[in-house]
Amino acid sequence: MDERIAMNELDALVASAETDFAQAALPADLENAKARFLGKSGRITALMKDLASLPVDEKKTRGAAINLAKQAIEAALNARRQALADAELQAQLQAEALDVTLPGRQRGPGGLHPVSITLERIEGIFASMGFEVADGPEIETDWFNFTALNTPEDHPARSMHDTFYVEGAGPDAPPHLLRTHTSPMQIRHAVQHVKRHRAALDAGEGMPEIRVIAPGRTYRVDSDATHSPMFHQCEGLWIGENVSFKDLKVVFTDFCRTFFESRDLVLRFRPSFFPFTEPSAEVDIQFQSGPLAGRWLEVAGSGQVHPNVVRNMGLDPERFIGFAFGMGPDRLTMLRYGINDLRLFFEGDLRFLRQFR
Ligand code: DAH
C-alpha cells in the first residue's frame, strides 16, 4: 500500500472526526459521533482489524500511524467534550445571573391602624383625667357578660341570633361566649379593686375611688356597612361615695371636646334603658362647625350603675354610687376622619390604611 496515500486517508479520517465532533451540539450527539470513529464497529477499530492481513514491517508503520490518528481523534473528542461542558455551565450561569444593579426592595415604614390610633387617644385622654386602663378576656362567662350585669334570662342580647356562644366548655361548665360588650370589665375590675381594699372596707374605712376605662374587642352576630361581627368598645366606670351624674357629664364632655379637638362641641344625655344602669342615658354629640355640624350623633350609652350591679361588685349600694359609660371607638374613628363604611377598617386594604400613617 502507498504509505503517502494511506497517511492522507488517516488525515482525512481525523479531519472528518473533527468536523463531526464540532457539529455535535449536545453531549449525546458527541457520544454518537465518538462511536462512529472509536466504537467497537467504528472506523479506527476497523482499520486496526485490517492490520492483521499486512506483512510484519508494514504492520509496524501502519499500526503506529493508526495509533497517531486515534490519539488525534481522542484529543479532538476531549476538547469538544470540554467545550460543550463549558458552554452548558456558561448557559446556566447566564440563566441564574443576578442583576446586582437592581435597586433593593423597599420596605415602607408601618403605621398604626386608625382604630388603634383612636384607642391610644382615648386612653391618653382618660389617663390624664385620673382613669386607669384595664384589659380583660374576650371569651367570657355568662355570669360576667349578662347575669352580674343585671341582665335577665329573657333579654334579647342573650339569644343565639345575637351572641356567639362557645362550644366545648363541657356539659357542666358554665356557658361561655364571645363578649358582646366591654361591660363585664366593670365587674371584673371592681371585684379586684374591692378585694384589695376589703379589710379597710370591713373596718368601716373608705377605699380609693374606682376610675377605670376598659377598651377592647367585642362580638355580635351582625354585619353591614355600620355593623361588624367583631368591633370595638370602650367601657368606663367611676365609683365612689360622692360621685354624681354631674361628674360623668363633665368628664364625658371634656373627653369628647378633647378627642374631636372641638371646644364648642355640645353634648345631650337622652333618657334610655340598659339593664345595668338606672337611670340610663344615650349620649349624643353635636358639632357646631364642619361637615357634620348641626346633627345629633350618638356616641355612647351611660347611666348610674344599678344597685344590683354595685352589689355584684361586692359593694354596698347604700354607700357607693357609680356611673358607667360604653362607647364605640370604631364609630368615633369614622366620625373623626369622615369614614362612611365600617368594613374598611377590617379589609386590610393598604390604600385605605396608608392614609393614617
Ligand atoms: N354595654 C352597652 C352596649 O353594649 C353600652 C353601655 C351602655 C355601657 C350604658 C355602659 C352603660 O357602661 O352605662 O350596648
XYZ file of C-alpha atoms and ligand atoms in Angstrom:
371
model
C 0.000 0.000 0.000
C 1.264 3.515 -0.840
C 2.200 4.990 2.512
C 1.595 8.609 1.430
C -1.938 7.861 0.319
C -2.501 5.798 3.438
C -1.384 8.748 5.546
C -3.710 11.082 3.694
C -6.526 8.658 4.278
C -5.787 8.776 8.029
C -5.520 12.602 7.980
C -8.870 12.710 6.219
C -10.332 10.414 8.851
C -9.081 12.688 11.661
C -10.402 15.742 9.822
C -13.782 14.070 9.331
C -13.906 13.174 13.066
C -13.055 16.771 13.967
C -15.864 18.040 11.731
C -18.403 15.578 13.163
C -17.390 16.453 16.726
C -17.624 20.164 16.000
C -21.137 19.678 14.631
C -22.308 17.802 17.732
C -24.362 20.405 19.610
C -25.291 18.151 22.537
C -23.259 15.649 24.611
C -25.465 12.805 23.251
C -24.639 13.818 19.617
C -20.967 13.842 20.556
C -21.118 10.311 22.022
C -22.796 9.048 18.836
C -20.042 10.644 16.754
C -17.415 9.092 19.011
C -18.922 5.613 18.417
C -18.593 6.110 14.650
C -14.815 6.566 14.978
C -13.677 4.886 18.186
C -16.528 2.445 18.944
C -16.486 -1.357 18.507
C -17.594 -1.107 14.896
C -16.044 2.297 14.380
C -13.647 3.382 11.680
C -10.452 3.154 13.769
C -11.343 -0.295 15.100
C -11.939 -1.475 11.531
C -8.516 -0.168 10.446
C -6.904 -1.997 13.378
C -8.553 -5.249 12.308
C -7.239 -4.787 8.735
C -3.668 -4.688 10.114
C -3.768 -8.472 10.638
C -3.576 -9.092 6.896
C -0.436 -6.869 6.366
C 3.172 -8.054 6.264
C 5.113 -7.588 9.514
C 7.196 -4.466 8.604
C 4.206 -2.664 7.113
C 2.116 -3.663 10.094
C 4.504 -1.686 12.340
C 4.477 1.675 10.478
C 0.804 1.366 9.592
C -0.055 0.492 13.207
C 1.914 3.463 14.536
C 0.158 5.765 12.047
C -3.301 4.483 13.008
C -2.420 4.998 16.659
C -1.446 8.605 15.995
C -4.766 9.128 14.206
C -6.587 7.508 17.083
C -4.864 9.801 19.587
C -5.695 12.846 17.458
C -9.351 11.788 17.346
C -9.397 11.217 21.121
C -7.839 14.630 21.696
C -10.460 16.242 19.448
C -13.200 14.373 21.325
C -11.940 15.516 24.726
C -11.589 19.089 23.544
C -15.165 19.047 22.233
C -16.438 17.429 25.459
C -14.810 20.186 27.459
C -16.200 22.861 25.134
C -19.749 21.505 25.463
C -19.432 21.315 29.266
C -18.114 24.892 29.380
C -20.979 26.086 27.191
C -23.534 24.372 29.396
C -22.053 25.929 32.536
C -21.991 29.300 30.829
C -25.654 28.993 29.861
C -26.593 28.003 33.403
C -24.684 30.909 34.904
C -26.384 33.249 32.496
C -29.814 31.866 33.308
C -29.219 32.235 37.033
C -27.477 35.564 36.792
C -28.274 38.167 39.442
C -28.559 41.728 38.325
C -26.703 43.378 41.172
C -27.527 46.795 39.727
C -31.286 46.389 40.505
C -32.391 48.718 43.314
C -33.124 46.944 46.634
C -36.691 46.072 47.662
C -38.176 48.885 49.694
C -39.847 48.084 52.994
C -42.010 51.076 53.820
C -42.489 52.252 57.367
C -45.526 50.665 59.087
C -48.213 52.656 60.830
C -50.948 52.290 63.404
C -54.424 51.189 62.342
C -56.875 54.124 62.562
C -58.842 52.354 65.312
C -55.597 51.783 67.251
C -54.875 55.496 66.914
C -58.327 56.191 68.399
C -57.822 53.702 71.254
C -54.476 55.301 72.152
C -56.132 58.704 72.041
C -58.981 57.585 74.308
C -56.548 56.021 76.788
C -54.354 59.118 76.805
C -57.242 61.496 77.461
C -58.802 59.410 80.232
C -55.404 58.731 81.810
C -54.915 62.496 82.026
C -58.190 62.634 83.992
C -57.036 60.005 86.507
C -58.527 56.874 84.927
C -56.753 53.515 84.910
C -56.801 51.343 81.768
C -57.919 47.718 82.271
C -57.825 44.734 79.961
C -59.816 41.500 80.145
C -60.834 38.269 78.381
C -62.736 38.252 75.081
C -64.206 34.801 75.874
C -66.478 35.460 78.800
C -68.777 33.567 81.112
C -72.484 34.102 81.104
C -72.121 35.492 84.627
C -69.803 38.407 83.783
C -71.357 39.200 80.392
C -75.026 39.086 81.486
C -76.064 37.876 84.923
C -73.777 40.036 87.057
C -74.863 43.000 84.916
C -78.489 42.554 85.957
C -79.449 41.263 82.508
C -82.467 38.948 82.769
C -82.683 35.431 81.313
C -85.079 36.526 78.582
C -83.103 39.565 77.425
C -82.762 39.536 73.595
C -78.973 40.024 73.789
C -78.786 36.516 75.253
C -80.345 34.923 72.168
C -78.399 32.689 69.782
C -79.098 35.135 66.941
C -77.249 37.939 68.685
C -74.418 36.216 70.515
C -71.564 33.846 69.635
C -71.708 31.029 72.145
C -68.595 28.897 72.537
C -68.923 25.118 72.335
C -66.804 22.555 74.093
C -66.722 24.036 77.552
C -68.238 20.750 78.794
C -71.791 19.800 79.772
C -71.445 21.024 83.351
C -69.228 24.027 82.602
C -70.896 27.433 82.801
C -71.835 28.734 79.331
C -69.078 30.717 77.565
C -69.450 33.266 74.796
C -67.525 35.930 72.906
C -68.229 39.008 74.994
C -70.969 41.126 73.442
C -69.749 44.294 75.165
C -66.925 45.518 77.398
C -69.319 45.948 80.345
C -68.204 42.663 82.003
C -64.970 44.538 82.716
C -66.947 46.725 85.137
C -67.499 43.689 87.352
C -64.065 42.121 86.840
C -62.202 45.330 87.650
C -64.416 46.404 90.525
C -64.240 42.968 92.184
C -60.417 43.086 92.105
C -60.368 46.641 93.402
C -62.782 45.819 96.232
C -60.781 42.692 97.139
C -57.634 44.809 97.593
C -59.480 47.150 99.973
C -61.727 44.565 101.664
C -60.070 44.876 105.075
C -60.355 48.665 105.135
C -63.972 48.491 103.960
C -64.892 45.932 106.608
C -63.247 48.180 109.218
C -65.606 50.937 108.117
C -62.881 52.918 106.354
C -63.182 54.020 102.773
C -61.471 52.929 99.585
C -59.915 54.907 96.732
C -62.487 55.633 94.029
C -62.738 53.244 91.110
C -61.926 55.181 87.978
C -61.222 52.941 85.010
C -61.694 52.517 81.302
C -61.581 49.136 79.535
C -61.130 49.259 75.759
C -61.175 46.099 73.642
C -62.732 43.837 71.040
C -66.366 42.757 71.281
C -68.541 40.412 69.184
C -72.090 40.195 67.916
C -73.953 38.387 65.132
C -74.299 41.484 62.985
C -72.832 42.552 59.643
C -73.494 45.540 57.351
C -71.973 48.934 56.491
C -72.216 50.113 60.097
C -72.008 46.759 61.956
C -69.249 44.181 62.026
C -69.303 40.825 63.882
C -66.096 41.986 65.572
C -65.967 45.580 66.711
C -64.528 47.695 69.485
C -65.926 49.183 72.629
C -64.517 51.185 75.457
C -66.113 50.860 78.862
C -65.848 53.458 81.587
C -66.600 53.109 85.279
C -66.428 55.591 88.123
C -67.449 54.516 91.606
C -67.141 56.411 94.850
C -69.085 57.747 97.798
C -69.561 61.236 96.411
C -69.887 60.817 92.676
C -72.836 62.201 90.767
C -74.231 62.335 87.256
C -72.734 65.809 87.033
C -69.226 64.298 87.317
C -69.965 61.910 84.471
C -71.273 64.778 82.339
C -68.218 66.936 82.986
C -65.763 64.135 82.300
C -67.523 62.890 79.190
C -67.987 66.374 77.768
C -64.325 67.120 78.342
C -63.370 63.843 76.744
C -65.444 64.459 73.592
C -64.191 68.026 73.165
C -60.571 66.905 73.535
C -60.997 63.844 71.333
C -62.562 65.816 68.479
C -60.465 68.942 69.138
C -63.667 70.947 69.159
C -64.195 73.308 72.111
C -67.766 74.247 71.169
C -68.982 70.654 70.717
C -72.304 70.137 72.573
C -73.499 67.009 74.421
C -77.011 65.757 75.071
C -77.965 62.998 77.527
C -81.122 61.340 76.183
C -83.101 59.040 78.524
C -82.707 55.395 77.579
C -82.650 51.912 79.050
C -79.891 49.440 79.921
C -80.379 46.604 82.427
C -77.194 47.512 84.334
C -77.881 51.224 84.796
C -80.747 53.151 86.361
C -81.324 55.804 85.218
C -79.779 55.291 81.790
C -78.930 57.770 79.064
C -77.766 57.728 75.479
C -75.036 60.325 74.838
C -75.315 62.363 71.624
C -72.835 64.948 70.401
C -73.295 67.859 68.027
C -70.551 69.716 66.139
C -71.063 73.453 65.629
C -68.901 73.602 62.512
C -67.514 71.311 59.854
C -69.266 68.783 57.600
C -71.281 67.184 60.430
C -72.410 70.465 62.041
C -75.929 70.579 63.485
C -76.648 66.825 63.509
C -77.044 64.862 66.740
C -74.703 61.893 66.621
C -74.996 59.036 69.105
C -71.619 58.112 70.602
C -72.212 56.254 73.899
C -74.552 54.661 76.383
C -74.301 55.643 80.020
C -76.025 55.702 83.350
C -75.917 55.299 87.077
C -74.770 51.790 87.969
C -77.790 49.695 89.037
C -77.803 48.770 92.772
C -77.828 45.039 91.873
C -74.634 45.560 89.860
C -72.998 47.528 92.683
C -73.866 44.607 94.973
C -72.311 42.117 92.495
C -69.131 44.160 92.703
C -69.040 43.439 96.428
C -70.076 46.943 97.481
C -72.974 48.302 99.493
C -75.264 50.240 97.099
C -76.492 52.335 100.038
C -72.963 53.694 100.419
C -71.374 53.538 96.972
C -72.700 55.127 93.836
C -71.309 54.589 90.377
C -71.514 55.895 86.856
C -70.701 53.930 83.746
C -70.461 54.540 80.050
C -69.781 52.468 76.973
C -68.702 53.933 73.673
C -67.765 52.686 70.222
C -64.203 53.561 69.171
C -64.950 52.385 65.608
C -67.728 54.948 65.322
C -65.583 57.651 66.942
C -62.913 56.918 64.327
C -65.454 57.146 61.489
C -66.724 60.491 62.796
C -63.235 61.895 63.324
C -61.963 61.015 59.842
C -65.234 61.139 57.872
C -65.296 57.407 57.018
C -68.694 56.079 55.926
C -68.165 52.308 55.808
C -67.101 50.394 58.917
C -65.938 47.436 56.823
C -62.972 49.460 55.537
C -61.373 49.004 58.952
C -61.249 45.230 58.669
C -60.413 44.602 54.990
C -56.696 45.322 55.327
C -56.583 47.412 52.117
C -53.280 49.308 52.248
C -54.626 52.109 50.041
C -57.041 52.897 52.871
C -54.719 52.210 55.791
C -51.749 54.220 54.413
C -53.760 57.425 54.728
C -53.414 57.259 58.522
C -49.667 56.651 58.612
N -72.864 47.745 77.098
C -73.754 48.619 76.348
C -73.889 48.106 74.941
O -73.061 47.366 74.501
C -73.212 50.003 76.335
C -73.314 50.677 77.664
C -74.449 51.381 77.996
C -72.286 50.575 78.561
C -74.566 52.026 79.207
C -72.418 51.206 79.817
C -73.580 51.922 80.114
O -71.439 51.137 80.717
O -73.647 52.555 81.286
O -74.812 48.499 74.263
